mmCIF file of C-alpha atoms and ligand atoms in Angstrom:
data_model
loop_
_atom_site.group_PDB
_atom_site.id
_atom_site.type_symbol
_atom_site.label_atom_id
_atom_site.label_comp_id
_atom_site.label_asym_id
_atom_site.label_seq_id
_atom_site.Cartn_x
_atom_site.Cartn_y
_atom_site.Cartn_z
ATOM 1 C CA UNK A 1 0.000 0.000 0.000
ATOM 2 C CA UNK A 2 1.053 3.678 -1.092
ATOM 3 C CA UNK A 3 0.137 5.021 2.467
ATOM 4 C CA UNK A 4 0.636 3.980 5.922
ATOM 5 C CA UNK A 5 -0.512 6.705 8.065
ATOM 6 C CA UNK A 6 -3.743 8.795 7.489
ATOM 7 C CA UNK A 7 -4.032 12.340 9.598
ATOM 8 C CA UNK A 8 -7.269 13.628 10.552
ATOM 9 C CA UNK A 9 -8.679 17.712 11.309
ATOM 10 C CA UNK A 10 -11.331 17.359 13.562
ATOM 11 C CA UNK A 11 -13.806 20.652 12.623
ATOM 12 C CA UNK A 12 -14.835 20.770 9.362
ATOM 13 C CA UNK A 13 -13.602 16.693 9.009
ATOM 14 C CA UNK A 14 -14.242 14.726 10.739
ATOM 15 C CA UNK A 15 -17.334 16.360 12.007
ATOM 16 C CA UNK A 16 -19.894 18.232 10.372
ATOM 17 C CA UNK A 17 -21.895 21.409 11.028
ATOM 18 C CA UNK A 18 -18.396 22.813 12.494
ATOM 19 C CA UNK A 19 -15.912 24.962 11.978
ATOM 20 C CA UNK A 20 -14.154 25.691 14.990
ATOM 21 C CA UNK A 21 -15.297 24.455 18.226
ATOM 22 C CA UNK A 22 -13.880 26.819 20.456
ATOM 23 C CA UNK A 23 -15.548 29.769 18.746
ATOM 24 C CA UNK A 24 -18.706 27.494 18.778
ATOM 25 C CA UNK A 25 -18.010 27.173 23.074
ATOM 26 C CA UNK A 26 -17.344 31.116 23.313
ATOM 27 C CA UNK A 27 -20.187 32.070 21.714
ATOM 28 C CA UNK A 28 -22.150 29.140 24.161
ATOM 29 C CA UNK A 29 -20.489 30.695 27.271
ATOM 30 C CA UNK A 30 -20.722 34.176 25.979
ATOM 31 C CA UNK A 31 -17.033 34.764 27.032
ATOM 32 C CA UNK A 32 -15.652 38.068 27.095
ATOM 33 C CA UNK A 33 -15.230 39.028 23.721
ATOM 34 C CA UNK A 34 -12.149 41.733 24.170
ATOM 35 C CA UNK A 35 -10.484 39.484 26.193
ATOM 36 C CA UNK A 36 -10.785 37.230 23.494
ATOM 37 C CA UNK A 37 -9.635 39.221 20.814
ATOM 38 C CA UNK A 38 -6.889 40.642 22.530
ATOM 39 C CA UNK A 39 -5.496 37.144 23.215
ATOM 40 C CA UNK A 40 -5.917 36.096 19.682
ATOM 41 C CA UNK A 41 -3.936 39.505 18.819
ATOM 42 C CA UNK A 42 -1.074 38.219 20.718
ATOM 43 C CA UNK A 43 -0.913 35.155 19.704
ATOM 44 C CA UNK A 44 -0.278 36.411 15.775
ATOM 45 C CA UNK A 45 2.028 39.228 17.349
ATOM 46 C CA UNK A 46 3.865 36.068 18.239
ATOM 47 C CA UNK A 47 3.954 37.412 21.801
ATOM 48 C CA UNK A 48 2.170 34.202 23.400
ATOM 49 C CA UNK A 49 2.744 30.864 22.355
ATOM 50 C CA UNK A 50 -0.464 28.661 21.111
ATOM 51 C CA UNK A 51 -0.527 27.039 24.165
ATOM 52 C CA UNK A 52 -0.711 30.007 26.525
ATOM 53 C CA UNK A 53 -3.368 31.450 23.720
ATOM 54 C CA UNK A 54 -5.474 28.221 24.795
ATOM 55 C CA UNK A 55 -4.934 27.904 28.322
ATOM 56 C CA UNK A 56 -6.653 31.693 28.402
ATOM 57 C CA UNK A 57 -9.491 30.606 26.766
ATOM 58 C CA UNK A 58 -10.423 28.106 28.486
ATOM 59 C CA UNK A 59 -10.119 30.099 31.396
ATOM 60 C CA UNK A 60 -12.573 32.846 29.939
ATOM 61 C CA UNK A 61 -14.825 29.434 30.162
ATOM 62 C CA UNK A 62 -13.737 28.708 33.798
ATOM 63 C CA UNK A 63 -15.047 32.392 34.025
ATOM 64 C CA UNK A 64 -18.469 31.839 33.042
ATOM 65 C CA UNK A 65 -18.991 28.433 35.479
ATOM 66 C CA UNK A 66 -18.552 26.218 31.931
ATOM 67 C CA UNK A 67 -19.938 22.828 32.542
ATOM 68 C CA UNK A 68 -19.646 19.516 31.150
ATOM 69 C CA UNK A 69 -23.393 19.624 30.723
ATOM 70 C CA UNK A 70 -22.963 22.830 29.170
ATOM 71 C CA UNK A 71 -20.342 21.713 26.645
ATOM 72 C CA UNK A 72 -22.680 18.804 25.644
ATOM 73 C CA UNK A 73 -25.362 21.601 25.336
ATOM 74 C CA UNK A 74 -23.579 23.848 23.010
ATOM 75 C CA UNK A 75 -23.028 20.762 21.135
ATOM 76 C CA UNK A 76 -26.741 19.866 20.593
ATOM 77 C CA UNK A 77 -27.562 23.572 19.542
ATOM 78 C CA UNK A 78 -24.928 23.935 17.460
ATOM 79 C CA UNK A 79 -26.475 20.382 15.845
ATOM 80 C CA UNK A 80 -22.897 19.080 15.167
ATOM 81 C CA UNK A 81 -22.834 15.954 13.684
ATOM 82 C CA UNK A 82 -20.087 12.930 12.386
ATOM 83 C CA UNK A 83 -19.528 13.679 8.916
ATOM 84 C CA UNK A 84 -21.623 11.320 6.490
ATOM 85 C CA UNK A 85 -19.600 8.292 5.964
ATOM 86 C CA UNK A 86 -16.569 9.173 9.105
ATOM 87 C CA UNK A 87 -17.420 5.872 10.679
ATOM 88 C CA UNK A 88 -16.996 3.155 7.571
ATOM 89 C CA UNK A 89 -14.204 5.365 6.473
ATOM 90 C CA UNK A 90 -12.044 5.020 9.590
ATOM 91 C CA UNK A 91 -13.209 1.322 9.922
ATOM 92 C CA UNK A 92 -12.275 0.159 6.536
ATOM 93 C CA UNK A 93 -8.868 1.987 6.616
ATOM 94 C CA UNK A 94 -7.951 0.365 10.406
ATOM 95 C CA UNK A 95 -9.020 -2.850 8.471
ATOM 96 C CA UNK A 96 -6.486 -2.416 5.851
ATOM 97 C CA UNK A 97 -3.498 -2.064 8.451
ATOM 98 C CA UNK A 98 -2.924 1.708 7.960
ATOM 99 C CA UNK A 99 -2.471 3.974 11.329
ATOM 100 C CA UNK A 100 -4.562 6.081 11.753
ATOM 101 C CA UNK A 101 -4.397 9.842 13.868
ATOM 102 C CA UNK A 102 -6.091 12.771 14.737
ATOM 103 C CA UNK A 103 -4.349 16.123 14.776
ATOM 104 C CA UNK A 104 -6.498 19.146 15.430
ATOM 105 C CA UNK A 105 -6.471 21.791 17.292
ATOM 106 C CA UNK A 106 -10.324 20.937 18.594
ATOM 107 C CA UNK A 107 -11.513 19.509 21.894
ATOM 108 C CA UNK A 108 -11.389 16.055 23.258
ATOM 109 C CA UNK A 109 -15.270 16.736 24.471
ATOM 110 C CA UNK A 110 -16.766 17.174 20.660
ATOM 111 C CA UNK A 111 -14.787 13.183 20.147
ATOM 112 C CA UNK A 112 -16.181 12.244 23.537
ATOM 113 C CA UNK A 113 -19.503 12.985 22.515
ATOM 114 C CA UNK A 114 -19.323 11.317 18.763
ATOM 115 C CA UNK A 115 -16.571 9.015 18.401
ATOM 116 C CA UNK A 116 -15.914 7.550 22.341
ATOM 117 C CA UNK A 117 -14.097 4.807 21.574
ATOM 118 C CA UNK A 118 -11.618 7.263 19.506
ATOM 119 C CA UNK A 119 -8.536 5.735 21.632
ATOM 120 C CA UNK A 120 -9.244 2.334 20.160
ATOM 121 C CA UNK A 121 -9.517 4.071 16.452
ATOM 122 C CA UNK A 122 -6.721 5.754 16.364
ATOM 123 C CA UNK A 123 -3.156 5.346 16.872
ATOM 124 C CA UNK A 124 -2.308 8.630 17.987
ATOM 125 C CA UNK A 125 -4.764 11.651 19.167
ATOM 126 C CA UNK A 126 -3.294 15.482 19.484
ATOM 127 C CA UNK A 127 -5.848 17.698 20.298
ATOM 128 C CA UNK A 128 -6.634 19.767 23.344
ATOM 129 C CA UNK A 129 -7.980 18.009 26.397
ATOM 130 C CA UNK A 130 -10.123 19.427 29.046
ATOM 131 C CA UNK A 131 -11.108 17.256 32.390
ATOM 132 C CA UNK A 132 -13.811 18.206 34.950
ATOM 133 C CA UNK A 133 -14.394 16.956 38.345
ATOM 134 C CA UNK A 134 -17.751 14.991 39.887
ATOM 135 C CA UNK A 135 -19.574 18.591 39.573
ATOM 136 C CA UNK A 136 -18.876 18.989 36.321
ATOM 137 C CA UNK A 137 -16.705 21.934 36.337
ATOM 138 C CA UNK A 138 -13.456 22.391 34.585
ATOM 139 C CA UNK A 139 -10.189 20.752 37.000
ATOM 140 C CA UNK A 140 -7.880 20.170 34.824
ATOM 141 C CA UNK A 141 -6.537 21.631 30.734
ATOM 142 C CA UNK A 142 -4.034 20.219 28.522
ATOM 143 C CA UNK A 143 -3.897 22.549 25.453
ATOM 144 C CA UNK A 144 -2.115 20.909 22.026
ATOM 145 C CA UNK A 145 0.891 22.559 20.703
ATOM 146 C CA UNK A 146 -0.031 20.822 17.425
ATOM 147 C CA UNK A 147 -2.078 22.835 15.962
ATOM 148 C CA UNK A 148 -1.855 25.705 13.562
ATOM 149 C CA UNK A 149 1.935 25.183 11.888
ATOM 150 C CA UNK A 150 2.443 22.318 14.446
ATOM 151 C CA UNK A 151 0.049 20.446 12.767
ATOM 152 C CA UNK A 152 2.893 19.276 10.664
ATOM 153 C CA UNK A 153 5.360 18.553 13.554
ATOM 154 C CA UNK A 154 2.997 16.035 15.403
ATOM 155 C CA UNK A 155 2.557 14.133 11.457
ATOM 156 C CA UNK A 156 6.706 14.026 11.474
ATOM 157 C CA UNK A 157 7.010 13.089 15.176
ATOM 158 C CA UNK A 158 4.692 10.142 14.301
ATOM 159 C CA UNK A 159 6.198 9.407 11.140
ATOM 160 C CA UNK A 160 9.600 9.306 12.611
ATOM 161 C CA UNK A 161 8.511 6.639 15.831
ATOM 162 C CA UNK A 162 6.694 4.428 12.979
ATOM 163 C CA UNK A 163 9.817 4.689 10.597
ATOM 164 C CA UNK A 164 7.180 5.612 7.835
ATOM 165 C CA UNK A 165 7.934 8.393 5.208
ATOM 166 C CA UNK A 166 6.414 12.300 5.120
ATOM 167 C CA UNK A 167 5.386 10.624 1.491
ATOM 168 C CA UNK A 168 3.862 7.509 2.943
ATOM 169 C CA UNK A 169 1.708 10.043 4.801
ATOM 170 C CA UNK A 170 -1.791 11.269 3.813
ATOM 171 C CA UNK A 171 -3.676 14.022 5.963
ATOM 172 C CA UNK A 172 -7.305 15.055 4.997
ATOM 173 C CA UNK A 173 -8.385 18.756 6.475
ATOM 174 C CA UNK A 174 -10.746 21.711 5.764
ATOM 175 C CA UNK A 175 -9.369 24.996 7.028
ATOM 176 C CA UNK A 176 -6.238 27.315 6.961
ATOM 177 C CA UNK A 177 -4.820 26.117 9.681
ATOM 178 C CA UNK A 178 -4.139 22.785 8.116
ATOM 179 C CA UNK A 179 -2.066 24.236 5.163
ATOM 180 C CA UNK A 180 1.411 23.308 6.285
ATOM 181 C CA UNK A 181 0.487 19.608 7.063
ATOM 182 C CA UNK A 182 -1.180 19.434 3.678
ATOM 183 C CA UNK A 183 2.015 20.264 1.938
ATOM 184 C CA UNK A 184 4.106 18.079 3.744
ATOM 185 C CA UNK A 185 1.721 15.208 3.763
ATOM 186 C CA UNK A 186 2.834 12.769 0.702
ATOM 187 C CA UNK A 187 -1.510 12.783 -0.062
ATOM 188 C CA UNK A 188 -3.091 16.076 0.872
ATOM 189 C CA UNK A 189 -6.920 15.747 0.737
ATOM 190 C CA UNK A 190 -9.167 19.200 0.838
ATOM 191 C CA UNK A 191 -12.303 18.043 2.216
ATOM 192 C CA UNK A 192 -15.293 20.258 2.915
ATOM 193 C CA UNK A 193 -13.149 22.810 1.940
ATOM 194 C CA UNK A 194 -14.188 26.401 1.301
ATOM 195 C CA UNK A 195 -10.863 27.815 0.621
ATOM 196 C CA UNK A 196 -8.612 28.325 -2.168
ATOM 197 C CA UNK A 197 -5.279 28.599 -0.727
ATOM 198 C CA UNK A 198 -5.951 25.467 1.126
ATOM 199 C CA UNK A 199 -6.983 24.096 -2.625
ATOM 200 C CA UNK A 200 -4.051 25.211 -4.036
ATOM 201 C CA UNK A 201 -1.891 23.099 -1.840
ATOM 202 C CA UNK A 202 -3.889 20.099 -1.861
ATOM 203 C CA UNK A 203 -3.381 16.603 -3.998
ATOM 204 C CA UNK A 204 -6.938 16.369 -3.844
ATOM 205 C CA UNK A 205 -9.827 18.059 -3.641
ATOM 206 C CA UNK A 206 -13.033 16.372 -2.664
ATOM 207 C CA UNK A 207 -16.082 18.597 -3.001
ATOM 208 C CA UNK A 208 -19.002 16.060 -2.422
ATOM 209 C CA UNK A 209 -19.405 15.686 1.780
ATOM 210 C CA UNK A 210 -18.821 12.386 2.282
ATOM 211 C CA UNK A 211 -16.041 11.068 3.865
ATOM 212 C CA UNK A 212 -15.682 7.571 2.274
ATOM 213 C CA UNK A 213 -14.936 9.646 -1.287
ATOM 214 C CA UNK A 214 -11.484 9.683 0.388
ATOM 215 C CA UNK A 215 -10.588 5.779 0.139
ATOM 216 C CA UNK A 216 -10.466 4.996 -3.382
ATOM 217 C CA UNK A 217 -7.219 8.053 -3.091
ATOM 218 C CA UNK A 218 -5.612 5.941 -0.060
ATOM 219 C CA UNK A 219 -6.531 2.482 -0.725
HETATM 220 MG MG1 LIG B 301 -10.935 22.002 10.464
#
């Protein structure tokens, strides 16, 4: 087989009706929105890192009393959904031997909710992880450093450990933030994609939204 390692976004991917689930958890929580910005400012002024950029976030949710429940609820009224086809896709590629990982900068809660057995799925999971204690309130945060540009680090640190090549590699994303991965990926699928410069990088672009249109350029 070509490929022996197939990367997975999260929003816009892997699940439907999304495009980024921590705007989708501000607006829920009705977070502070100049606190917001003004993180996100410093972030692209490069004076916080990602991670620090995160970790203030989710404190803006800490803020508001964010819940589990609450979480799940901005989930329902956002009606996210698994993409068409995410399921028999990931099945019939764990079938055929290939590893399989999730790099995102999204939320372990939205993969809680629709694909809980993710840990068996995939090999590898980045994302950013929130825990909460028996009330339901937030105790713990591990933010990702893999998203963004790092998308394409946590593909080569996995690449590397499996002794598999950056062309053996195929990653399948939606937004802007998955540009760099897509151009180092030896496959780059644009799925659900509404943007050109993402596109213009990609091997493939797949305009109809189903997932399993992806196999027949992996398999
Ligand atoms: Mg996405």
């Amino acid at each position: 087989m070509k490929y022996k390692l197939v990367c997975f976004d999260v929003d816009g991917t892997l699940i439907d009706n999304l495009t980024f689930s921590w705007q989708l958890f501000h607006d829920h929580f009705q977070t502070d929105e100049h606190k917001r910005d003004d993180a996100k400012r410093k972030f692209y002024n490069k004076e916080i890192s990602y991670r620090e950029w995160a970790e203030h976030d989710i404190q803006l949710w800490k803020d508001r009393n964010a819940t589990k429940q609450g979480f799940f609820d901005a989930i329902d009224n956002g009606k996210l959904r698994l993409m068409e086809g995410a399921m028999e896709t990931l099945l019939e590629l764990k079938k055929r031997k290939l590893k399989l990982a999730i790099i995102s900068g999204s939320l372990n809660i939205i993969l809680e909710k629709f694909i809980p057995d993710c840990n068996d799925i995939f090999d590898d999971v980045f994302l950013s992880r929130i825990y909460f204690d028996e009330k339901g309130s937030i105790s713990k945060v591990e933010a990702t450093e893999y998203d963004m540009e790092g998308k394409a680090l946590a593909m080569r640190k996995i690449a590397e450990r499996e002794n598999i090549r950056l062309g053996e590699c195929a990653f399948v994303g939606d937004y802007l933030n998955d540009r760099k991965i897509m151009e180092e990926a030896g496959l780059g699928i644009a799925f659900n994609c509404r943007h050109d410069e993402l596109k213009k990088v990609a091997d493939v672009v797949i305009e109809k939204k189903d997932l399993r249109e992806i196999l027949r350029h992996i398999i």
